[in-house]
PDB file of C-alpha atoms in Angstrom:
ATOM      1  CA  MET A  30       0.000   0.000   0.000  1.00 39.00           C
ATOM      2  CA  ALA A  31       1.566   3.264  -1.122  1.00 42.00           C
ATOM      3  CA  VAL A  32       1.278   6.787   0.244  1.00 44.00           C
ATOM      4  CA  LEU A  33       1.961  10.131  -1.370  1.00 48.00           C
ATOM      5  CA  LEU A  34       4.732  12.658  -0.882  1.00 45.00           C
ATOM      6  CA  ASN A  35       7.775  10.421  -0.780  1.00 42.00           C
ATOM      7  CA  GLU A  36      11.009  11.122  -2.636  1.00 40.00           C
ATOM      8  CA  ARG A  37      11.162   7.829  -4.492  1.00 39.00           C
ATOM      9  CA  PRO A  38      10.330   7.928  -8.220  1.00 40.00           C
ATOM     10  CA  LEU A  39       7.491   5.963  -9.739  1.00 41.00           C
ATOM     11  CA  HIS A  40       8.671   2.404 -10.236  1.00 42.00           C
ATOM     12  CA  GLU A  41       8.790   1.272 -13.839  1.00 45.00           C
ATOM     13  CA  LYS A  42       6.651  -1.748 -12.966  1.00 43.00           C
ATOM     14  CA  THR A  43       3.839   0.468 -11.711  1.00 52.00           C
ATOM     15  CA  ALA A  44       0.916  -0.115 -14.034  1.00 65.00           C
ATOM     16  CA  LEU A  45      -2.752  -0.704 -13.696  1.00 74.00           C
ATOM     17  CA  PRO A  46      -4.031  -4.044 -14.973  1.00 74.00           C
ATOM     18  CA  LYS A  47      -5.185  -4.038 -18.568  1.00 77.00           C
ATOM     19  CA  THR A  48      -8.943  -4.405 -18.588  1.00 79.00           C
ATOM     20  CA  THR A  49     -11.544  -5.068 -21.232  1.00 84.00           C
ATOM     21  CA  ALA A  50     -15.302  -4.982 -21.036  1.00 88.00           C
ATOM     22  CA  VAL A  51     -17.004  -8.208 -20.008  1.00 93.00           C
ATOM     23  CA  THR A  52     -19.189  -9.274 -22.930  1.00 94.00           C
ATOM     24  CA  ALA A  53     -22.626 -10.534 -21.958  1.00 95.00           C
ATOM     25  CA  LEU A  54     -25.456 -12.098 -23.927  1.00 97.00           C
ATOM     26  CA  PHE A  55     -28.800 -11.109 -22.392  1.00 97.00           C
ATOM     27  CA  ALA A  56     -31.992 -13.097 -23.022  1.00 96.00           C
ATOM     28  CA  PHE A  57     -35.275 -11.863 -21.556  1.00 95.00           C
ATOM     29  CA  ASN A  58     -38.917 -12.577 -22.348  1.00 91.00           C
ATOM     30  CA  ALA A  59     -40.209  -9.072 -21.679  1.00 91.00           C
ATOM     31  CA  LYS A  60     -39.411  -6.259 -24.108  1.00 93.00           C
ATOM     32  CA  LEU A  61     -39.104  -3.817 -21.207  1.00 92.00           C
ATOM     33  CA  ASP A  62     -36.339  -5.967 -19.709  1.00 92.00           C
ATOM     34  CA  ARG A  63     -34.552  -6.184 -23.055  1.00 94.00           C
ATOM     35  CA  ASP A  64     -34.742  -2.431 -23.609  1.00 93.00           C
ATOM     36  CA  THR A  65     -33.528  -1.791 -20.054  1.00 92.00           C
ATOM     37  CA  MET A  66     -30.507  -4.065 -20.553  1.00 92.00           C
ATOM     38  CA  LYS A  67     -29.590  -2.315 -23.812  1.00 91.00           C
ATOM     39  CA  LEU A  68     -29.882   1.134 -22.231  1.00 90.00           C
ATOM     40  CA  PHE A  69     -27.942   0.294 -19.079  1.00 91.00           C
ATOM     41  CA  ALA A  70     -25.209  -1.465 -21.064  1.00 88.00           C
ATOM     42  CA  LYS A  71     -24.682   1.712 -23.109  1.00 86.00           C
ATOM     43  CA  THR A  72     -23.863   3.650 -19.945  1.00 81.00           C
ATOM     44  CA  HIS A  73     -21.652   0.872 -18.530  1.00 78.00           C
ATOM     45  CA  GLY A  74     -19.896  -0.172 -21.725  1.00 71.00           C
ATOM     46  CA  ALA A  75     -16.448   0.143 -20.197  1.00 79.00           C
ATOM     47  CA  GLU A  76     -17.246  -2.666 -17.762  1.00 86.00           C
ATOM     48  CA  VAL A  77     -20.055  -4.710 -19.321  1.00 90.00           C
ATOM     49  CA  SER A  78     -20.775  -4.808 -23.040  1.00 91.00           C
ATOM     50  CA  ALA A  79     -24.008  -6.244 -24.424  1.00 93.00           C
ATOM     51  CA  ALA A  80     -22.830  -8.600 -27.159  1.00 94.00           C
ATOM     52  CA  ALA A  81     -26.488  -9.275 -27.974  1.00 95.00           C
ATOM     53  CA  VAL A  82     -29.952  -9.091 -26.426  1.00 96.00           C
ATOM     54  CA  ALA A  83     -32.242 -11.991 -27.337  1.00 96.00           C
ATOM     55  CA  ALA A  84     -35.978 -12.528 -26.885  1.00 95.00           C
ATOM     56  CA  THR A  85     -36.113 -16.333 -27.018  1.00 95.00           C
ATOM     57  CA  GLY A  86     -34.001 -19.353 -26.226  1.00 94.00           C
ATOM     58  CA  GLN A  87     -33.811 -20.148 -29.934  1.00 95.00           C
ATOM     59  CA  GLU A  88     -32.213 -16.769 -30.627  1.00 96.00           C
ATOM     60  CA  VAL A  89     -29.581 -17.537 -27.996  1.00 96.00           C
ATOM     61  CA  LEU A  90     -28.776 -20.867 -29.647  1.00 96.00           C
ATOM     62  CA  GLU A  91     -28.548 -19.275 -33.081  1.00 96.00           C
ATOM     63  CA  LEU A  92     -26.156 -16.640 -31.803  1.00 96.00           C
ATOM     64  CA  LEU A  93     -23.938 -19.210 -30.094  1.00 96.00           C
ATOM     65  CA  HIS A  94     -23.975 -21.540 -33.119  1.00 95.00           C
ATOM     66  CA  GLY A  95     -23.088 -18.508 -35.216  1.00 95.00           C
ATOM     67  CA  GLY A  96     -19.861 -18.023 -33.271  1.00 95.00           C
ATOM     68  CA  LEU A  97     -20.793 -15.476 -30.613  1.00 96.00           C
ATOM     69  CA  ARG A  98     -18.723 -16.150 -27.484  1.00 95.00           C
ATOM     70  CA  PRO A  99     -19.854 -13.955 -24.591  1.00 96.00           C
ATOM     71  CA  ARG A 100     -18.071 -14.281 -21.273  1.00 95.00           C
ATOM     72  CA  VAL A 101     -21.408 -14.314 -19.399  1.00 96.00           C
ATOM     73  CA  LEU A 102     -24.901 -15.513 -20.330  1.00 96.00           C
ATOM     74  CA  VAL A 103     -27.665 -13.639 -18.482  1.00 96.00           C
ATOM     75  CA  LEU A 104     -30.861 -15.660 -18.872  1.00 95.00           C
ATOM     76  CA  ASP A 105     -34.405 -14.920 -17.774  1.00 92.00           C
ATOM     77  CA  ALA A 106     -35.827 -17.945 -15.929  1.00 88.00           C
ATOM     78  CA  LEU A 107     -39.119 -17.266 -17.741  1.00 86.00           C
ATOM     79  CA  LEU A 108     -37.488 -17.571 -21.170  1.00 89.00           C
ATOM     80  CA  THR A 109     -39.452 -19.524 -23.772  1.00 88.00           C
ATOM     81  CA  LYS A 110     -38.929 -21.230 -27.151  1.00 91.00           C
ATOM     82  CA  PRO A 111     -37.255 -23.232 -25.636  1.00 91.00           C
ATOM     83  CA  SER A 112     -37.449 -22.910 -21.856  1.00 88.00           C
ATOM     84  CA  VAL A 113     -34.366 -21.868 -19.958  1.00 89.00           C
ATOM     85  CA  THR A 114     -33.833 -25.409 -18.635  1.00 88.00           C
ATOM     86  CA  SER A 115     -33.947 -26.865 -22.152  1.00 91.00           C
ATOM     87  CA  LEU A 116     -31.707 -24.061 -23.372  1.00 93.00           C
ATOM     88  CA  LEU A 117     -29.095 -24.760 -20.707  1.00 92.00           C
ATOM     89  CA  GLN A 118     -29.152 -28.478 -21.533  1.00 91.00           C
ATOM     90  CA  GLU A 119     -28.597 -27.690 -25.208  1.00 93.00           C
ATOM     91  CA  ILE A 120     -25.778 -25.267 -24.422  1.00 94.00           C
ATOM     92  CA  SER A 121     -24.069 -27.902 -22.254  1.00 91.00           C
ATOM     93  CA  THR A 122     -23.820 -30.221 -25.288  1.00 93.00           C
ATOM     94  CA  MET A 123     -22.160 -27.537 -27.418  1.00 93.00           C
ATOM     95  CA  HIS A 124     -18.889 -27.617 -25.443  1.00 91.00           C
ATOM     96  CA  LEU A 125     -18.288 -23.919 -26.038  1.00 92.00           C
ATOM     97  CA  ASP A 126     -14.705 -22.682 -25.852  1.00 90.00           C
ATOM     98  CA  PRO A 127     -14.372 -20.620 -23.811  1.00 89.00           C
ATOM     99  CA  GLU A 128     -17.324 -21.770 -21.750  1.00 92.00           C
ATOM    100  CA  PRO A 129     -19.403 -18.792 -20.609  1.00 95.00           C
ATOM    101  CA  ALA A 130     -20.450 -18.211 -17.029  1.00 95.00           C
ATOM    102  CA  VAL A 131     -24.224 -18.422 -16.598  1.00 95.00           C
ATOM    103  CA  LEU A 132     -26.391 -16.104 -14.502  1.00 95.00           C
ATOM    104  CA  VAL A 133     -30.088 -17.016 -14.295  1.00 92.00           C
ATOM    105  CA  VAL A 134     -32.445 -14.248 -13.190  1.00 90.00           C
ATOM    106  CA  VAL A 135     -35.342 -15.735 -11.226  1.00 86.00           C
ATOM    107  CA  PRO A 136     -38.569 -13.991 -10.172  1.00 79.00           C
ATOM    108  CA  VAL A 137     -39.361 -15.123  -6.655  1.00 70.00           C
ATOM    109  CA  PRO A 138     -42.811 -14.274  -5.343  1.00 63.00           C
ATOM    110  CA  GLU A 139     -42.578 -16.645  -2.406  1.00 58.00           C
ATOM    111  CA  GLU A 140     -40.171 -18.721  -0.362  1.00 57.00           C
ATOM    112  CA  THR A 141     -41.203 -22.050  -1.923  1.00 59.00           C
ATOM    113  CA  ALA A 142     -40.414 -20.695  -5.383  1.00 56.00           C
ATOM    114  CA  ALA A 143     -37.012 -19.571  -4.132  1.00 56.00           C
ATOM    115  CA  ARG A 144     -36.189 -23.069  -2.897  1.00 64.00           C
ATOM    116  CA  LYS A 145     -37.310 -24.564  -6.200  1.00 64.00           C
ATOM    117  CA  ALA A 146     -35.160 -22.113  -8.171  1.00 60.00           C
ATOM    118  CA  LEU A 147     -32.127 -22.895  -6.043  1.00 63.00           C
ATOM    119  CA  ARG A 148     -32.557 -26.629  -6.739  1.00 71.00           C
ATOM    120  CA  LEU A 149     -33.308 -26.210 -10.428  1.00 70.00           C
ATOM    121  CA  PHE A 150     -30.326 -23.991 -11.184  1.00 75.00           C
ATOM    122  CA  SER A 151     -27.984 -25.264  -8.485  1.00 73.00           C
ATOM    123  CA  GLN A 152     -25.004 -25.525 -10.843  1.00 80.00           C
ATOM    124  CA  TYR A 153     -25.424 -21.947 -12.069  1.00 84.00           C
ATOM    125  CA  GLN A 154     -25.274 -18.526 -10.480  1.00 87.00           C
ATOM    126  CA  ILE A 155     -28.745 -17.138  -9.828  1.00 83.00           C
ATOM    127  CA  MET A 156     -30.033 -13.698  -8.955  1.00 87.00           C
ATOM    128  CA  LEU A 157     -33.476 -13.208  -7.468  1.00 80.00           C
ATOM    129  CA  ARG A 158     -35.790 -10.465  -8.636  1.00 80.00           C
ATOM    130  CA  PRO A 159     -36.346  -7.673  -7.869  1.00 78.00           C
ATOM    131  CA  TYR A 160     -32.757  -6.445  -8.171  1.00 85.00           C
ATOM    132  CA  GLY A 161     -31.016  -3.163  -8.843  1.00 87.00           C
ATOM    133  CA  MET A 162     -29.483  -2.759 -12.294  1.00 89.00           C
ATOM    134  CA  LYS A 163     -26.142  -1.762 -10.795  1.00 87.00           C
ATOM    135  CA  SER A 164     -26.159  -4.904  -8.655  1.00 90.00           C
ATOM    136  CA  LEU A 165     -26.899  -7.004 -11.735  1.00 92.00           C
ATOM    137  CA  PHE A 166     -24.092  -5.458 -13.777  1.00 90.00           C
ATOM    138  CA  ASP A 167     -21.680  -5.684 -10.848  1.00 90.00           C
ATOM    139  CA  GLU A 168     -22.428  -9.404 -10.649  1.00 92.00           C
ATOM    140  CA  ILE A 169     -21.986  -9.845 -14.413  1.00 93.00           C
ATOM    141  CA  TYR A 170     -18.609  -8.133 -14.233  1.00 91.00           C
ATOM    142  CA  ARG A 171     -17.543 -10.253 -11.271  1.00 90.00           C
ATOM    143  CA  MET A 172     -18.462 -13.447 -13.113  1.00 93.00           C
ATOM    144  CA  GLY A 173     -16.759 -12.517 -16.364  1.00 92.00           C
ATOM    145  CA  SER A 174     -13.601 -10.762 -15.152  1.00 90.00           C
ATOM    146  CA  THR A 175     -10.239 -11.993 -13.941  1.00 89.00           C
ATOM    147  CA  ASP A 176      -9.214 -11.513 -10.316  1.00 87.00           C
ATOM    148  CA  ASP A 177      -7.021  -8.547 -11.289  1.00 87.00           C
ATOM    149  CA  GLU A 178      -9.804  -6.936 -13.317  1.00 87.00           C
ATOM    150  CA  HIS A 179     -12.315  -7.473 -10.545  1.00 87.00           C
ATOM    151  CA  ARG A 180      -9.962  -5.948  -7.963  1.00 87.00           C
ATOM    152  CA  LEU A 181      -9.375  -2.861 -10.110  1.00 89.00           C
ATOM    153  CA  TYR A 182     -13.127  -2.548 -10.732  1.00 87.00           C
ATOM    154  CA  HIS A 183     -13.831  -2.364  -7.010  1.00 88.00           C
ATOM    155  CA  LEU A 184     -10.884  -0.082  -6.289  1.00 91.00           C
ATOM    156  CA  ARG A 185     -12.142   2.301  -8.959  1.00 90.00           C
ATOM    157  CA  GLY A 186     -15.563   2.203  -7.333  1.00 90.00           C
ATOM    158  CA  CYS A 187     -13.982   3.049  -3.986  1.00 92.00           C
ATOM    159  CA  CYS A 188     -12.104   5.947  -5.616  1.00 94.00           C
ATOM    160  CA  ASP A 189     -15.299   7.371  -7.056  1.00 93.00           C
ATOM    161  CA  ALA A 190     -17.102   7.031  -3.718  1.00 94.00           C
ATOM    162  CA  VAL A 191     -14.328   8.935  -1.911  1.00 96.00           C
ATOM    163  CA  LEU A 192     -14.190  11.685  -4.530  1.00 97.00           C
ATOM    164  CA  ASP A 193     -17.966  12.055  -4.469  1.00 96.00           C
ATOM    165  CA  ASP A 194     -18.079  12.227  -0.669  1.00 97.00           C
ATOM    166  CA  TYR A 195     -15.427  14.962  -0.654  1.00 97.00           C
ATOM    167  CA  GLY A 196     -17.433  16.990  -3.173  1.00 97.00           C
ATOM    168  CA  ALA A 197     -15.408  16.448  -6.352  1.00 97.00           C
ATOM    169  CA  PRO A 198     -17.533  17.272  -9.430  1.00 95.00           C
ATOM    170  CA  ALA A 199     -17.406  14.296 -11.804  1.00 93.00           C
ATOM    171  CA  THR A 200     -17.750  16.649 -14.795  1.00 94.00           C
ATOM    172  CA  LEU A 201     -14.299  18.191 -14.257  1.00 96.00           C
ATOM    173  CA  SER A 202     -11.245  16.661 -15.926  1.00 95.00           C
ATOM    174  CA  GLY A 203      -9.481  16.865 -12.571  1.00 96.00           C
ATOM    175  CA  TYR A 204     -11.875  14.213 -11.246  1.00 96.00           C
ATOM    176  CA  HIS A 205     -10.587  11.720 -13.817  1.00 95.00           C
ATOM    177  CA  TYR A 206      -6.960  12.699 -13.189  1.00 95.00           C
ATOM    178  CA  ALA A 207      -7.434  12.354  -9.424  1.00 96.00           C
ATOM    179  CA  GLU A 208      -8.939   8.897  -9.858  1.00 95.00           C
ATOM    180  CA  ARG A 209      -6.003   7.770 -11.990  1.00 93.00           C
ATOM    181  CA  MET A 210      -3.453   9.154  -9.525  1.00 94.00           C
ATOM    182  CA  LEU A 211      -5.152   7.447  -6.596  1.00 94.00           C
ATOM    183  CA  LEU A 212      -5.140   4.125  -8.427  1.00 92.00           C
ATOM    184  CA  TYR A 213      -1.491   4.522  -9.432  1.00 90.00           C
ATOM    185  CA  ALA A 214      -0.611   5.267  -5.818  1.00 90.00           C
ATOM    186  CA  LEU A 215      -2.387   2.097  -4.677  1.00 88.00           C
ATOM    187  CA  TYR A 216      -0.647  -0.081  -7.263  1.00 86.00           C
ATOM    188  CA  ALA A 217       2.816   1.486  -6.946  1.00 81.00           C
ATOM    189  CA  ASP A 218       5.659  -0.603  -5.574  1.00 73.00           C
ATOM    190  CA  HIS A 219       6.825   2.379  -3.516  1.00 77.00           C
ATOM    191  CA  PRO A 220       5.272   5.545  -2.026  1.00 81.00           C
ATOM    192  CA  GLN A 221       4.986   8.344  -4.555  1.00 83.00           C
ATOM    193  CA  GLN A 222       5.422  12.089  -4.844  1.00 88.00           C
ATOM    194  CA  ILE A 223       2.377  14.029  -5.983  1.00 90.00           C
ATOM    195  CA  GLY A 224       4.460  15.518  -8.798  1.00 90.00           C
ATOM    196  CA  VAL A 225       5.458  12.085 -10.085  1.00 90.00           C
ATOM    197  CA  LEU A 226       1.867  10.894 -10.072  1.00 91.00           C
ATOM    198  CA  GLN A 227       0.821  13.996 -12.008  1.00 93.00           C
ATOM    199  CA  GLN A 228       3.584  13.314 -14.528  1.00 91.00           C
ATOM    200  CA  TYR A 229       2.385   9.743 -14.904  1.00 89.00           C
ATOM    201  CA  VAL A 230      -1.157  10.876 -15.671  1.00 91.00           C
ATOM    202  CA  ALA A 231       0.085  13.553 -18.078  1.00 92.00           C
ATOM    203  CA  ALA A 232       2.087  10.925 -19.968  1.00 90.00           C
ATOM    204  CA  GLU A 233      -0.892   8.558 -20.044  1.00 87.00           C
ATOM    205  CA  GLU A 234      -3.228  11.266 -21.350  1.00 89.00           C
ATOM    206  CA  GLY A 235      -0.666  12.735 -23.756  1.00 91.00           C
ATOM    207  CA  ILE A 236      -0.956  16.223 -22.263  1.00 94.00           C
ATOM    208  CA  GLU A 237       1.330  18.749 -20.572  1.00 94.00           C
ATOM    209  CA  LEU A 238       2.083  18.375 -16.865  1.00 94.00           C
ATOM    210  CA  GLY A 239       0.774  21.892 -16.277  1.00 95.00           C
ATOM    211  CA  THR A 240      -2.606  20.851 -17.667  1.00 96.00           C
ATOM    212  CA  VAL A 241      -2.929  18.168 -15.016  1.00 96.00           C
ATOM    213  CA  THR A 242      -1.723  20.490 -12.261  1.00 96.00           C
ATOM    214  CA  SER A 243      -4.162  23.223 -13.271  1.00 97.00           C
ATOM    215  CA  ALA A 244      -7.041  20.762 -13.515  1.00 97.00           C
ATOM    216  CA  MET A 245      -6.279  19.480 -10.026  1.00 97.00           C
ATOM    217  CA  ASN A 246      -6.141  23.038  -8.683  1.00 97.00           C
ATOM    218  CA  ARG A 247      -9.564  23.750 -10.194  1.00 97.00           C
ATOM    219  CA  LEU A 248     -10.906  20.535  -8.728  1.00 97.00           C
ATOM    220  CA  SER A 249      -9.742  21.477  -5.230  1.00 97.00           C
ATOM    221  CA  GLN A 250     -11.203  24.974  -5.588  1.00 97.00           C
ATOM    222  CA  LYS A 251     -14.561  23.587  -6.665  1.00 97.00           C
ATOM    223  CA  MET A 252     -14.540  21.095  -3.794  1.00 97.00           C
ATOM    224  CA  SER A 253     -13.852  23.948  -1.385  1.00 97.00           C
ATOM    225  CA  LYS A 254     -16.815  25.911  -2.756  1.00 96.00           C
ATOM    226  CA  ARG A 255     -19.083  22.896  -2.330  1.00 96.00           C
ATOM    227  CA  GLY A 256     -18.012  22.717   1.304  1.00 95.00           C
ATOM    228  CA  MET A 257     -18.655  19.030   1.963  1.00 96.00           C
ATOM    229  CA  GLU A 258     -17.774  18.113   5.558  1.00 96.00           C
ATOM    230  CA  PRO A 259     -15.017  15.559   4.654  1.00 96.00           C
ATOM    231  CA  TYR A 260     -13.212  18.276   2.653  1.00 97.00           C
ATOM    232  CA  ARG A 261     -13.644  20.828   5.438  1.00 96.00           C
ATOM    233  CA  ALA A 262     -12.367  18.301   7.994  1.00 96.00           C
ATOM    234  CA  LEU A 263      -9.321  17.610   5.817  1.00 97.00           C
ATOM    235  CA  CYS A 264      -8.643  21.355   5.672  1.00 96.00           C
ATOM    236  CA  ARG A 265      -8.688  21.478   9.479  1.00 96.00           C
ATOM    237  CA  ARG A 266      -6.305  18.516   9.731  1.00 95.00           C
ATOM    238  CA  CYS A 267      -3.927  20.225   7.316  1.00 94.00           C
ATOM    239  CA  GLY A 268      -3.955  23.462   9.340  1.00 94.00           C
ATOM    240  CA  ARG A 269      -6.008  25.335   6.757  1.00 94.00           C
ATOM    241  CA  PRO A 270      -9.205  27.300   7.379  1.00 94.00           C
ATOM    242  CA  GLU A 271     -12.091  24.896   6.930  1.00 92.00           C
ATOM    243  CA  ASP A 272     -13.339  27.012   4.042  1.00 93.00           C
ATOM    244  CA  GLY A 273      -9.865  27.160   2.527  1.00 95.00           C
ATOM    245  CA  VAL A 274      -8.457  25.463  -0.578  1.00 96.00           C
ATOM    246  CA  LEU A 275      -6.106  22.497  -0.186  1.00 96.00           C
ATOM    247  CA  SER A 276      -2.966  22.190  -2.265  1.00 95.00           C
ATOM    248  CA  ASN A 277      -2.838  19.308  -4.733  1.00 95.00           C
ATOM    249  CA  GLY A 278      -0.509  17.394  -2.438  1.00 94.00           C
ATOM    250  CA  GLN A 279      -2.653  17.909   0.658  1.00 95.00           C
ATOM    251  CA  LEU A 280      -5.793  16.934  -1.226  1.00 96.00           C
ATOM    252  CA  MET A 281      -4.346  13.757  -2.733  1.00 95.00           C
ATOM    253  CA  ALA A 282      -2.703  12.671   0.518  1.00 94.00           C
ATOM    254  CA  GLY A 283      -6.013  13.045   2.350  1.00 95.00           C
ATOM    255  CA  LEU A 284      -7.987  11.284  -0.373  1.00 96.00           C
ATOM    256  CA  LEU A 285      -5.515   8.421  -0.486  1.00 94.00           C
ATOM    257  CA  GLN A 286      -5.631   7.960   3.273  1.00 93.00           C
ATOM    258  CA  GLU A 287      -9.433   7.737   3.128  1.00 94.00           C
ATOM    259  CA  LEU A 288      -9.301   5.438   0.103  1.00 94.00           C
ATOM    260  CA  CYS A 289      -6.898   3.027   1.781  1.00 91.00           C
ATOM    261  CA  SER A 290      -9.247   2.787   4.733  1.00 91.00           C
ATOM    262  CA  ARG A 291     -12.278   1.991   2.568  1.00 88.00           C
ATOM    263  CA  ALA A 292     -10.503  -0.275   0.103  1.00 85.00           C
ATOM    264  CA  GLU A 293      -8.616  -2.369   2.648  1.00 82.00           C
ATOM    265  CA  PRO A 294     -10.333  -5.667   1.669  1.00 75.00           C
ATOM    266  CA  TYR A 295      -9.013  -5.261  -1.892  1.00 73.00           C
ATOM    267  CA  LEU A 296      -5.449  -4.182  -1.076  1.00 70.00           C
TER     268      LEU A 296
END
């Protein structure tokens, strides 16, 4: 676990894992469900990509026979033509390579139905309805990603939660730069200087160092104006007026300390 403001340079091995979107094939009976999956996938394309959205079991089979190889199959338990159980039996005889993970979404109006679903799909991952779309896509990503990808996914989520709590506007470029610097600091072999982390982001983005520095300054100023209590408390800890503006180094050191506390299970 790295901390900021150390004299050591960024180690050449410091790099975030290479990640790609988890491709998923969705199959749902209801048009509303299909449209919802398409819409949500468009906003979460960096993590989960909808390779296809099917309306029947037969469409799923045609897509798989046609060469589509999603990392995760997301199947409605109410799927028809054929039923989801028949579909899964057919898929098992295809010996797909690579074999996709399977998530079956089951409507559960009562406890007896839940027990039946657990028995029927015992060899697959199931999710009971109702569910939140974010929870569904988080589960799809977990099932289709490597351990390194999954770890980075959750660390990025922790970064965003910390930045949001401290009042960082997600629309500013400094928000993105801050997220990248926090992640680099977590993955670094050694503690890092704020200046080195800014240089790393500048090189990654193909921009001047001053652009990153200025963007971070604007981010801190905007956070100060928003006056969220975590930012004000950090100002007090740094010996600044609670309505003051933190330097880039003070801001990143405080954010990283908070991030390390929240992300401890993934470090």
